[in-house]
PDB file of C-alpha atoms and ligand atoms in Angstrom:
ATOM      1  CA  UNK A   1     -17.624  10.132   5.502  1.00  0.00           C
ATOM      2  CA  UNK A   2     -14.229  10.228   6.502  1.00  0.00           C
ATOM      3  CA  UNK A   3     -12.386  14.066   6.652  1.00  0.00           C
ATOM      4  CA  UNK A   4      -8.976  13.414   5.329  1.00  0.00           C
ATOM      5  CA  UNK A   5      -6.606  15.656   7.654  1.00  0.00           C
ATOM      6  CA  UNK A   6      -5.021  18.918   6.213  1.00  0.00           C
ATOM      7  CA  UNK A   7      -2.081  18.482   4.032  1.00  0.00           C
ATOM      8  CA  UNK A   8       0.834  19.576   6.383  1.00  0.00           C
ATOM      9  CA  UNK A   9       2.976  22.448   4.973  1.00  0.00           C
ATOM     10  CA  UNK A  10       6.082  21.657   3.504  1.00  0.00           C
ATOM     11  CA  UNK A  11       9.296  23.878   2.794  1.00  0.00           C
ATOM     12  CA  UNK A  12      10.422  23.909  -0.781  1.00  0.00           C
ATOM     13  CA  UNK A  13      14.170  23.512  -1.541  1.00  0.00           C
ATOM     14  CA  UNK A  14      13.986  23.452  -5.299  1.00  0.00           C
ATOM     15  CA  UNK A  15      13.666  19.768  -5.469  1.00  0.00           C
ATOM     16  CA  UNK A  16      10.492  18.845  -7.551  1.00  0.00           C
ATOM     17  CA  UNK A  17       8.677  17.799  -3.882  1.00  0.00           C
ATOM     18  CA  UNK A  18      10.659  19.669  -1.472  1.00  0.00           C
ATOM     19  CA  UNK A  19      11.635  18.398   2.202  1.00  0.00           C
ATOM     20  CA  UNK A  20       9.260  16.155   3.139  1.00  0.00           C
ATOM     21  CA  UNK A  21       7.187  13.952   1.527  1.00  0.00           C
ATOM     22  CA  UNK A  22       3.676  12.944   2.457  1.00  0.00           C
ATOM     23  CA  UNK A  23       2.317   9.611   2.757  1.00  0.00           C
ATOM     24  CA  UNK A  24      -1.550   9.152   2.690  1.00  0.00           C
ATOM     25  CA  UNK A  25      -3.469   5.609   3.529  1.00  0.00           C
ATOM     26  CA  UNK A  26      -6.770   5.771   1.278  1.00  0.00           C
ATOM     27  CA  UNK A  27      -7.589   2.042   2.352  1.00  0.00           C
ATOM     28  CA  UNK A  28      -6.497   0.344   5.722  1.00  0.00           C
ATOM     29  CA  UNK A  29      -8.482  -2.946   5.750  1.00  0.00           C
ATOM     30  CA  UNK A  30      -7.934  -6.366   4.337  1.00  0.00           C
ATOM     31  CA  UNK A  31     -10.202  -8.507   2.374  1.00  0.00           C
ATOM     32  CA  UNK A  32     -13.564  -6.365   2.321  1.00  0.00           C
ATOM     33  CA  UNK A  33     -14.193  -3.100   3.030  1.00  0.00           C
ATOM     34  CA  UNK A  34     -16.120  -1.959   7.081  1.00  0.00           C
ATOM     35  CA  UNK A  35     -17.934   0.732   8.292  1.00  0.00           C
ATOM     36  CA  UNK A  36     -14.850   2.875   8.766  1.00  0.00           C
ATOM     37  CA  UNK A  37     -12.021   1.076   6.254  1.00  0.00           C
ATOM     38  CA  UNK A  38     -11.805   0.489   3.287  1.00  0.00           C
ATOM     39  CA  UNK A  39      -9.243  -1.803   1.210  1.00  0.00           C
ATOM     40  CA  UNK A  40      -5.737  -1.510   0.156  1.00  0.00           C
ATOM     41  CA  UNK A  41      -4.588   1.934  -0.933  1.00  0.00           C
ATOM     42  CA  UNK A  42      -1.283   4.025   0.138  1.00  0.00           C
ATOM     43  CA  UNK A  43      -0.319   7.051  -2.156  1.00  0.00           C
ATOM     44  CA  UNK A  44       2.358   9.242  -2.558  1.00  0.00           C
ATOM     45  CA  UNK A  45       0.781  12.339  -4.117  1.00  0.00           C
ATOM     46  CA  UNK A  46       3.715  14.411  -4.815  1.00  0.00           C
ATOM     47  CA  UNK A  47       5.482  11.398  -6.738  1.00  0.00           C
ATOM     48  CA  UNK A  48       2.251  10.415  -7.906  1.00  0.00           C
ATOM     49  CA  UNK A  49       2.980   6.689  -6.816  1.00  0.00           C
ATOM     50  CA  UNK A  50       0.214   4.525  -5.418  1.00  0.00           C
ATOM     51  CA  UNK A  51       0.270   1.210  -3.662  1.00  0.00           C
ATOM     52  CA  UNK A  52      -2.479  -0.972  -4.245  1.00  0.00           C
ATOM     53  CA  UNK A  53      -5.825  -0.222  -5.692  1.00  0.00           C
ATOM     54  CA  UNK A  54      -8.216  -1.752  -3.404  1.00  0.00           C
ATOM     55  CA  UNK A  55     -11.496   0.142  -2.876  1.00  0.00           C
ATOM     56  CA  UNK A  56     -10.194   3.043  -0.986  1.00  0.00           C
ATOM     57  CA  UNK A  57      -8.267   3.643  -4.542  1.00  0.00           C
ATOM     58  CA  UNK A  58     -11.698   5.798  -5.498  1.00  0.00           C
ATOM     59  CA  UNK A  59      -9.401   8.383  -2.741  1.00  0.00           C
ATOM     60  CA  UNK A  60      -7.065   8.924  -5.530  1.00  0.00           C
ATOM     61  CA  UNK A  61      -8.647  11.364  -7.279  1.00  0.00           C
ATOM     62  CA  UNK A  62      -8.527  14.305  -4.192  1.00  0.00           C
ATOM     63  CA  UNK A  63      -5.114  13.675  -4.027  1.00  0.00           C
ATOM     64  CA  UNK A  64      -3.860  14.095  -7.493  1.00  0.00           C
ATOM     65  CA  UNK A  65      -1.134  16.511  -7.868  1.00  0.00           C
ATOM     66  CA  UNK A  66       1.566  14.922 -10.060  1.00  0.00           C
ATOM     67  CA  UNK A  67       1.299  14.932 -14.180  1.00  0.00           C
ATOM     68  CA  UNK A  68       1.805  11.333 -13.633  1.00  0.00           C
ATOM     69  CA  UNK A  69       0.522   8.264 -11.904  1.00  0.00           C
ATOM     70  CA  UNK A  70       2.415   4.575 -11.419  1.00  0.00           C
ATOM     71  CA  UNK A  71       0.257   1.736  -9.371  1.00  0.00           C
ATOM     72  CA  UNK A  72       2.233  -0.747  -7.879  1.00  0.00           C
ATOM     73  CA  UNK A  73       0.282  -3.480  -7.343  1.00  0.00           C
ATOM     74  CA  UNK A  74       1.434  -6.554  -4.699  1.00  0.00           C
ATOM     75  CA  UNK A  75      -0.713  -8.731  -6.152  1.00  0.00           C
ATOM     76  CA  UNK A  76      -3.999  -9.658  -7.812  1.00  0.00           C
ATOM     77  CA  UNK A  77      -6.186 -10.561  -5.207  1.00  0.00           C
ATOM     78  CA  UNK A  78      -9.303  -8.441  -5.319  1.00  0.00           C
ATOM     79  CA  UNK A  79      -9.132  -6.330  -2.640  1.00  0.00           C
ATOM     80  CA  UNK A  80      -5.758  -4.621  -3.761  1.00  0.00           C
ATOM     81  CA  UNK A  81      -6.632  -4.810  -7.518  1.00  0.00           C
ATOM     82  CA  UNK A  82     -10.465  -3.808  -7.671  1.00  0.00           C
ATOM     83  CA  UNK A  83      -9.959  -0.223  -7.610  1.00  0.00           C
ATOM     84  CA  UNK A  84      -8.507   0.030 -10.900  1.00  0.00           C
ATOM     85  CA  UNK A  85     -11.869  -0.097 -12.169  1.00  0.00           C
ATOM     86  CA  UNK A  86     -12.488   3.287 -10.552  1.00  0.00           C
ATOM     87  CA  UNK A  87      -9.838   4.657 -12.848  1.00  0.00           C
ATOM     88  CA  UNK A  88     -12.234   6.257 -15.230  1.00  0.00           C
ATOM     89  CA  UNK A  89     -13.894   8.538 -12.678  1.00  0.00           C
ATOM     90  CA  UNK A  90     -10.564   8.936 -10.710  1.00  0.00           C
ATOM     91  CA  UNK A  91      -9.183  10.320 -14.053  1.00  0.00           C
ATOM     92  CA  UNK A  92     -12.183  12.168 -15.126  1.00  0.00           C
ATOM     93  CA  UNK A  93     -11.197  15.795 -16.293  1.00  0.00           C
ATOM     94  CA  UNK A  94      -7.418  15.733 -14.478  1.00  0.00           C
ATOM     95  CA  UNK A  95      -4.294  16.497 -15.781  1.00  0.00           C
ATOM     96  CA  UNK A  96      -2.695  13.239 -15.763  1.00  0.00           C
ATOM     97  CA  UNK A  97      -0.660  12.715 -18.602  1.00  0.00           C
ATOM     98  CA  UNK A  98       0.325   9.035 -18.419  1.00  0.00           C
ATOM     99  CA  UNK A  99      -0.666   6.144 -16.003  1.00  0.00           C
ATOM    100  CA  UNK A 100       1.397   2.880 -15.708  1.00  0.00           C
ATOM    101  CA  UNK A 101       0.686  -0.125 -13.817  1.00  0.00           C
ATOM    102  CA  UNK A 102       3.415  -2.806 -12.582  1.00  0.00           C
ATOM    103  CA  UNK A 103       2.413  -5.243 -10.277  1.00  0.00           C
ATOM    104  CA  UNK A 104       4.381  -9.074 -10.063  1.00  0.00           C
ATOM    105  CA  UNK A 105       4.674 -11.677 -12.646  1.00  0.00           C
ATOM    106  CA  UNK A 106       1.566 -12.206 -14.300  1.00  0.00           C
ATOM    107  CA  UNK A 107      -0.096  -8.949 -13.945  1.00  0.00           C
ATOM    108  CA  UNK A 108      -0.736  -8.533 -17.647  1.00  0.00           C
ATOM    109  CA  UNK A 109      -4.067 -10.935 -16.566  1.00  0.00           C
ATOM    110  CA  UNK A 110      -5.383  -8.333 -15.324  1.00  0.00           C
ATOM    111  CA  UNK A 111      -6.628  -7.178 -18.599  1.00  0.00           C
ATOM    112  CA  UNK A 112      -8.776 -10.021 -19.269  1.00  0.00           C
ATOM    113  CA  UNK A 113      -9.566 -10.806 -15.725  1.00  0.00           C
ATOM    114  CA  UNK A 114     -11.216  -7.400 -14.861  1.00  0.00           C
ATOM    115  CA  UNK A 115     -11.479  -5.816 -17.652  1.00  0.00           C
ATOM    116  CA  UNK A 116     -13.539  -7.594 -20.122  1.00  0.00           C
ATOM    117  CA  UNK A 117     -17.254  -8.186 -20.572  1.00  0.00           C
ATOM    118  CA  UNK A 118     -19.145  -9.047 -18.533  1.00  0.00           C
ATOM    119  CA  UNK A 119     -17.262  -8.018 -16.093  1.00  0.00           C
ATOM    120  CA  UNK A 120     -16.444  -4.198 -17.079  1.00  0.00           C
ATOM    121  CA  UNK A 121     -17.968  -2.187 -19.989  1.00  0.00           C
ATOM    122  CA  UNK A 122     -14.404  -0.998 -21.410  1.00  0.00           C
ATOM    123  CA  UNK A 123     -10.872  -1.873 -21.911  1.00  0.00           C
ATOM    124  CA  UNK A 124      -7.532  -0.848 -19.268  1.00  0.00           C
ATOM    125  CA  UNK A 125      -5.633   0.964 -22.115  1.00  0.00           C
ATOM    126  CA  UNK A 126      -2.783   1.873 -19.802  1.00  0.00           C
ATOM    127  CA  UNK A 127       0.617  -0.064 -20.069  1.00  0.00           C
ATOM    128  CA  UNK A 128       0.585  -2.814 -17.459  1.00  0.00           C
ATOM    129  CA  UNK A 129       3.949  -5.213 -16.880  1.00  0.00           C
ATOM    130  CA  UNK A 130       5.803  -6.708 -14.302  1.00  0.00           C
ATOM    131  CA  UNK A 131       8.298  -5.120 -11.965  1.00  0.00           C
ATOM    132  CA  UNK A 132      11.553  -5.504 -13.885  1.00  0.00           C
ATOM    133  CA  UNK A 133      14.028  -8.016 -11.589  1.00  0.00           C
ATOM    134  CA  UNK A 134      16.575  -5.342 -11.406  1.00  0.00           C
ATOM    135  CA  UNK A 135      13.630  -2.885 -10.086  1.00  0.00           C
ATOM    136  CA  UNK A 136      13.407   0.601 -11.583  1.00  0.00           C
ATOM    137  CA  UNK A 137      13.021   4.021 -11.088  1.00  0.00           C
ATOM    138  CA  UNK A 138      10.121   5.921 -10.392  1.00  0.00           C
ATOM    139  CA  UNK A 139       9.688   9.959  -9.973  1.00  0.00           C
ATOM    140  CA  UNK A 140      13.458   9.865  -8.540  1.00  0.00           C
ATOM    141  CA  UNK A 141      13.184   7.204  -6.271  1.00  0.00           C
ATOM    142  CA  UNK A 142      15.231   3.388  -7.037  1.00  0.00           C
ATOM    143  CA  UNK A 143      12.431   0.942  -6.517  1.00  0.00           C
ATOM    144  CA  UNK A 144      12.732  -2.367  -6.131  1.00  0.00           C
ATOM    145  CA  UNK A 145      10.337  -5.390  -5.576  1.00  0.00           C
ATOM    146  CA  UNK A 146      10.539  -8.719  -3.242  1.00  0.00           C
ATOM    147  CA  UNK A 147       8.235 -11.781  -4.142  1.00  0.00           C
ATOM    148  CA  UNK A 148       7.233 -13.081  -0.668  1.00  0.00           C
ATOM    149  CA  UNK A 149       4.904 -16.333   0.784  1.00  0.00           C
ATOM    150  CA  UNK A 150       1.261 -16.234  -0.123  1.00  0.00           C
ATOM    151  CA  UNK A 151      -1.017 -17.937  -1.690  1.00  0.00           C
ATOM    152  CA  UNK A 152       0.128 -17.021  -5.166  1.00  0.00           C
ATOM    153  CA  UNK A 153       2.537 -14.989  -3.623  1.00  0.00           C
ATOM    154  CA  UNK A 154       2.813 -10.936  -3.144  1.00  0.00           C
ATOM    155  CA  UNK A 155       5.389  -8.325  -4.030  1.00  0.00           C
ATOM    156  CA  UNK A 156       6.897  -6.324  -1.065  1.00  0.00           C
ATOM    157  CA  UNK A 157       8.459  -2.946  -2.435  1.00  0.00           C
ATOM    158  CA  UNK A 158      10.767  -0.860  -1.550  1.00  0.00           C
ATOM    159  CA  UNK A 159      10.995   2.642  -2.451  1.00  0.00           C
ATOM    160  CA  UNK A 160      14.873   4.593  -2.103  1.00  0.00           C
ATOM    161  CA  UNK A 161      15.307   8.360  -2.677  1.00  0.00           C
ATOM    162  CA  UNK A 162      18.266   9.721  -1.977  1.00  0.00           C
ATOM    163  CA  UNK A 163      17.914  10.734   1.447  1.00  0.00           C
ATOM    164  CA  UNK A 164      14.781   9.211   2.557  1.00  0.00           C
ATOM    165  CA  UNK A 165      13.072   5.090   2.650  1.00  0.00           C
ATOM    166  CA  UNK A 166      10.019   3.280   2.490  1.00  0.00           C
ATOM    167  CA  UNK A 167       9.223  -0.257   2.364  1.00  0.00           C
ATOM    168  CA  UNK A 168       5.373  -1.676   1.990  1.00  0.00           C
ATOM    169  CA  UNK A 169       5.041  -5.320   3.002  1.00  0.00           C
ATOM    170  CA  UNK A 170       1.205  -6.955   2.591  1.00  0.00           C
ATOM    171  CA  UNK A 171      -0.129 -10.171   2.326  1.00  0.00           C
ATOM    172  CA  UNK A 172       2.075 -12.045   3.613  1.00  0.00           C
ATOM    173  CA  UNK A 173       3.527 -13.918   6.982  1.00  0.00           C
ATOM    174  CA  UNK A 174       6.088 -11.897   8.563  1.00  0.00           C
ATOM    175  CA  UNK A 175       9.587 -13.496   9.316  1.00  0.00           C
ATOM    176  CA  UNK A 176      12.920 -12.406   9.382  1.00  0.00           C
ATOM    177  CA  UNK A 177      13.417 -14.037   5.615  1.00  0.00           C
ATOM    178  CA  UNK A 178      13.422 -10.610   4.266  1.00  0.00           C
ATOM    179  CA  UNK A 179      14.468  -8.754   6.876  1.00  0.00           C
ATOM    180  CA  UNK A 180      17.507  -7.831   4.838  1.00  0.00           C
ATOM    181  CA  UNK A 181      15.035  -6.200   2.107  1.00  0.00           C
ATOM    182  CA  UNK A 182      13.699  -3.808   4.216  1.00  0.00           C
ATOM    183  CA  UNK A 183      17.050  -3.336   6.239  1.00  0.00           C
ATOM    184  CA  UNK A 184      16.692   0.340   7.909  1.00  0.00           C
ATOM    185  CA  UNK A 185      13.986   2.125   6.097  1.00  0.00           C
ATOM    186  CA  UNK A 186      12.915   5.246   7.513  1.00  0.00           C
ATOM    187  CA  UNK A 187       9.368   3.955   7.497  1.00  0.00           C
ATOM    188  CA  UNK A 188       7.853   0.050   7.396  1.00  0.00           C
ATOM    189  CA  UNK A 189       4.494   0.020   6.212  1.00  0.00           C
ATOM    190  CA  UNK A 190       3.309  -3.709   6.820  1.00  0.00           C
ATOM    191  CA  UNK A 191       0.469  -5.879   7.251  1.00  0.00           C
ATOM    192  CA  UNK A 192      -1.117  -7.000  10.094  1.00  0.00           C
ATOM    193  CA  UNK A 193      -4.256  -9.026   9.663  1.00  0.00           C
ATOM    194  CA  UNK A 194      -4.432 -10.365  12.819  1.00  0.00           C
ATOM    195  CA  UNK A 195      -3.353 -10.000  16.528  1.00  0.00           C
ATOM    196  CA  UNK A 196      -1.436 -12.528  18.604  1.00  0.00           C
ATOM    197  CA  UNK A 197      -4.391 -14.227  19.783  1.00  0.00           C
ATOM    198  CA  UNK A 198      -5.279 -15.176  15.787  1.00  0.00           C
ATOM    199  CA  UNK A 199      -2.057 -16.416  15.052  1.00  0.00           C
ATOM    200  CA  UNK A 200      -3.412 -19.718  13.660  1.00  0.00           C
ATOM    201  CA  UNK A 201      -5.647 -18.007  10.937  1.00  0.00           C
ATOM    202  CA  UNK A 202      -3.331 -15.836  10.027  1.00  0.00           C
ATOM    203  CA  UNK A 203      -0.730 -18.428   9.270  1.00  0.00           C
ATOM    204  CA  UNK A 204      -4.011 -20.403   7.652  1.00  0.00           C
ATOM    205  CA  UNK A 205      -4.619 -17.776   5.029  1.00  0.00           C
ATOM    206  CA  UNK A 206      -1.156 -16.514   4.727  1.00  0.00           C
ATOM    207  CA  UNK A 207      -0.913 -13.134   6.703  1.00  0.00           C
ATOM    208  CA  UNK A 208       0.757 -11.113  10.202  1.00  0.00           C
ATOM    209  CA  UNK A 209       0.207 -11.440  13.336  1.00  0.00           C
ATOM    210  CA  UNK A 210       1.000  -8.122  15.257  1.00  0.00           C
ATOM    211  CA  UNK A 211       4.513  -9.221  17.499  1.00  0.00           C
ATOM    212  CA  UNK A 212       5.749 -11.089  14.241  1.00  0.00           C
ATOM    213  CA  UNK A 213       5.508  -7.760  12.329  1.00  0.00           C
ATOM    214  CA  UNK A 214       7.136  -6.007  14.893  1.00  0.00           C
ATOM    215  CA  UNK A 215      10.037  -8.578  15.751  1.00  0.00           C
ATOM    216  CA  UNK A 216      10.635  -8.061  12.002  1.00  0.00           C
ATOM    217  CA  UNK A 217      10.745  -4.223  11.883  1.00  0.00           C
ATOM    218  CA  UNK A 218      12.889  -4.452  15.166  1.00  0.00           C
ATOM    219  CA  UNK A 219      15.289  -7.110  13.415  1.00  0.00           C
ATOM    220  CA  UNK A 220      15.632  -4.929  10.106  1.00  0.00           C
ATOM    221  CA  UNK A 221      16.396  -1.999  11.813  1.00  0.00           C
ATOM    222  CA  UNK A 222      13.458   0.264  10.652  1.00  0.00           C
ATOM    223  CA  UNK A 223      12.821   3.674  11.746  1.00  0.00           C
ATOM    224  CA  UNK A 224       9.168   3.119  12.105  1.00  0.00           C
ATOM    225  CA  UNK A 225       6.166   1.167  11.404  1.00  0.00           C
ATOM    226  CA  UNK A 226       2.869   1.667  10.683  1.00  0.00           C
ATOM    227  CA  UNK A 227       0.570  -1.459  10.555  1.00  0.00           C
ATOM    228  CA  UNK A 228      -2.311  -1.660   7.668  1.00  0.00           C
ATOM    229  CA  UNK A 229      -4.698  -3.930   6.256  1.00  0.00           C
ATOM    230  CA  UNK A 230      -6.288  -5.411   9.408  1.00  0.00           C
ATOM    231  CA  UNK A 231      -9.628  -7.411   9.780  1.00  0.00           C
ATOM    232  CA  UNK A 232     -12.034  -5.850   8.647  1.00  0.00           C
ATOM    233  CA  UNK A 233     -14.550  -7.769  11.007  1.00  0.00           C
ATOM    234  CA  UNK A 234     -12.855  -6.069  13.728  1.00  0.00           C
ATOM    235  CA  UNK A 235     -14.577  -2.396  14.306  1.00  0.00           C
ATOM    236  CA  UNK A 236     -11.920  -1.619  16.892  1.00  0.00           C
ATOM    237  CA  UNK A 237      -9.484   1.222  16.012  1.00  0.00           C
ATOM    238  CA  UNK A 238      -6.799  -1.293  17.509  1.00  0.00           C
ATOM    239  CA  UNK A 239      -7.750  -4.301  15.854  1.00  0.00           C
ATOM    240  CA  UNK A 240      -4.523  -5.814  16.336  1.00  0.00           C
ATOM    241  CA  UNK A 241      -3.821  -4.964  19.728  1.00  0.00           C
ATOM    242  CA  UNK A 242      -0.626  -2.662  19.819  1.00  0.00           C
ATOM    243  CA  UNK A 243       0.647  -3.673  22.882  1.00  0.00           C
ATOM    244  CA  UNK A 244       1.593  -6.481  21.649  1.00  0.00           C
ATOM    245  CA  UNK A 245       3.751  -4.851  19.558  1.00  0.00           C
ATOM    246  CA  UNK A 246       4.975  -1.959  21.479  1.00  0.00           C
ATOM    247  CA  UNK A 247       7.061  -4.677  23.128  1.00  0.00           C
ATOM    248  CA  UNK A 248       9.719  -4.568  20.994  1.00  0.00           C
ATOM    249  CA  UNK A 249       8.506  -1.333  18.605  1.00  0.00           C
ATOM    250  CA  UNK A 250       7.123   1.409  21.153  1.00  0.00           C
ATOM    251  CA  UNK A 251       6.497   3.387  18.495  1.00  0.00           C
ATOM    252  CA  UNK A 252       4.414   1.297  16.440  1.00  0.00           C
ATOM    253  CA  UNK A 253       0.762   2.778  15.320  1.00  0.00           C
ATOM    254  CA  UNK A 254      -1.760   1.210  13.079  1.00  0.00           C
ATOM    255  CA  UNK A 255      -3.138   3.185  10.016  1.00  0.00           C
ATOM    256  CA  UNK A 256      -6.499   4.253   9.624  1.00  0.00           C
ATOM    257  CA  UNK A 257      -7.928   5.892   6.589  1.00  0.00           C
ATOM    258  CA  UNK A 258      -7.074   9.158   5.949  1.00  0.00           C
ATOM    259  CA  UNK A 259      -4.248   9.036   7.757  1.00  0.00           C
ATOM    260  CA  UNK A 260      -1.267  11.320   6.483  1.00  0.00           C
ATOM    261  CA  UNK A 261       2.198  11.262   7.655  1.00  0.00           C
ATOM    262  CA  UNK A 262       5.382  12.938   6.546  1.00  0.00           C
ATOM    263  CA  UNK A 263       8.549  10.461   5.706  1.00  0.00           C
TER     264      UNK A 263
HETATM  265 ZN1   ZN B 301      -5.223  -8.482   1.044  1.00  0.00          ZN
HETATM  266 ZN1   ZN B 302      -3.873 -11.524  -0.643  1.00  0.00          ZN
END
């Protein structure tokens, strides 16, 4: 049992969310969940926005505080889609008015492919459809969506508010292709399956390597960089071996779950 950390206090200015705005990583690993991770899952409560559903989506529901919730999903593979099958107890008996799921081109399979019989007992009734090309807007932010390299590729978003970024990059091998996507955000969440010394299987199975992830964030300019979805084979709470990293980011941390910090 992980204690998620207190929700820091926040001045109000009027604004629907106020100054700051609180990011929270309900999953940290990739592929399966460990002993202290569990899969994809980054959430916005105060916007109601979550990225990913992997298994640490089941989080969700302790964190509810907007009448609405929007999943943005990078892609299909199972351990950033599984989660929505939790929805019906995340739900259960909150407030939530409407749910909406966009994820990349395609992502209306995910009706049939997860829930059907014999898979799940009940239908997704939610509205589910690709991120529109010329992105959208969500709870006041201008998001927009990147299709990047892996196998059956994976949608890097970025999320503009007026005065504040974010940019979640996962699955995929970093390079300075799309540095201009995530050009200066305030914060760079990105993957990082592997460190340095794995760069052959992470280029094998289509994921980071830690000083390629931060030779990126250093390149685009971002303000900082948080590193998620890491091996989960690898207990360590460094499993990709920061100083690699620090090289060229000093500031550079990886997530764990139940992490919390304020953009
Ligand atoms: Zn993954
Ligand atoms: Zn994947």
């Amino acid at each position: 049992m992980i204690e998620l950390p207190e929700r820091p206090s926040r001045p109000m200015d009027g604004t629907a969310w106020g100054k700051q705005m609180e990011v929270v990583f309900l999953g940290t690993a990739g592929y399966h969940p460990n002993e202290t991770r569990h899969t994809s899952c980054v959430m916005i409560p105060e916007m109601g926005i979550v990225l990913d559903a992997g298994t640490g989506f089941f989080r969700v529901r302790q964190h509810l505080r907007a009448t609405t919730l929007t999943i943005l999903l990078s892609h299909l593979h199972l351990d950033h889609v599984d989660g929505l099958t939790y929805l019906l107890d995340v739900l259960w008996e909150k407030p939530v008015e409407a749910v909406t799921i966009h994820g990349p081109p395609g992502v209306e399979y995910l009706r049939h492919g997860l829930f059907e019989t014999p898979l799940f007992p009940l239908p997704l009734t939610y509205p589910v459809s690709p991120v529109p090309e010329e992105g959208m807007e969500i709870a006041g932010a201008r998001v927009t969506a990147r299709l990047l390299p892996h196998p059956g590729g994976s949608l890097a978003y970025r999320l503009d508010w007026p005065d504040r970024s974010l940019a979640y990059v996962t699955d995929t091998t970093a390079s300075l292709d799309y540095a201009e996507f995530v050009r200066g955000v305030d914060l760079l969440i990105h993957e990082c399956a592997f460190p340095d010394r794995m760069e052959a299987r992470a280029r094998e199975t289509g994921h980071s390597w830690t000083s390629a992830v931060s030779e990126l964030a250093l390149a685009a300019g971002a303000k900082r960089l948080i590193l998620t979805h890491t091996n989960p084979l690898d207990p360590r709470p460094d499993p990709v071996e920061l100083d690699a990293a620090r090289v060229c980011f000093p500031g550079v941390v990886v997530a764990h779950d139940g992490m919390a910090v304020v953009v």
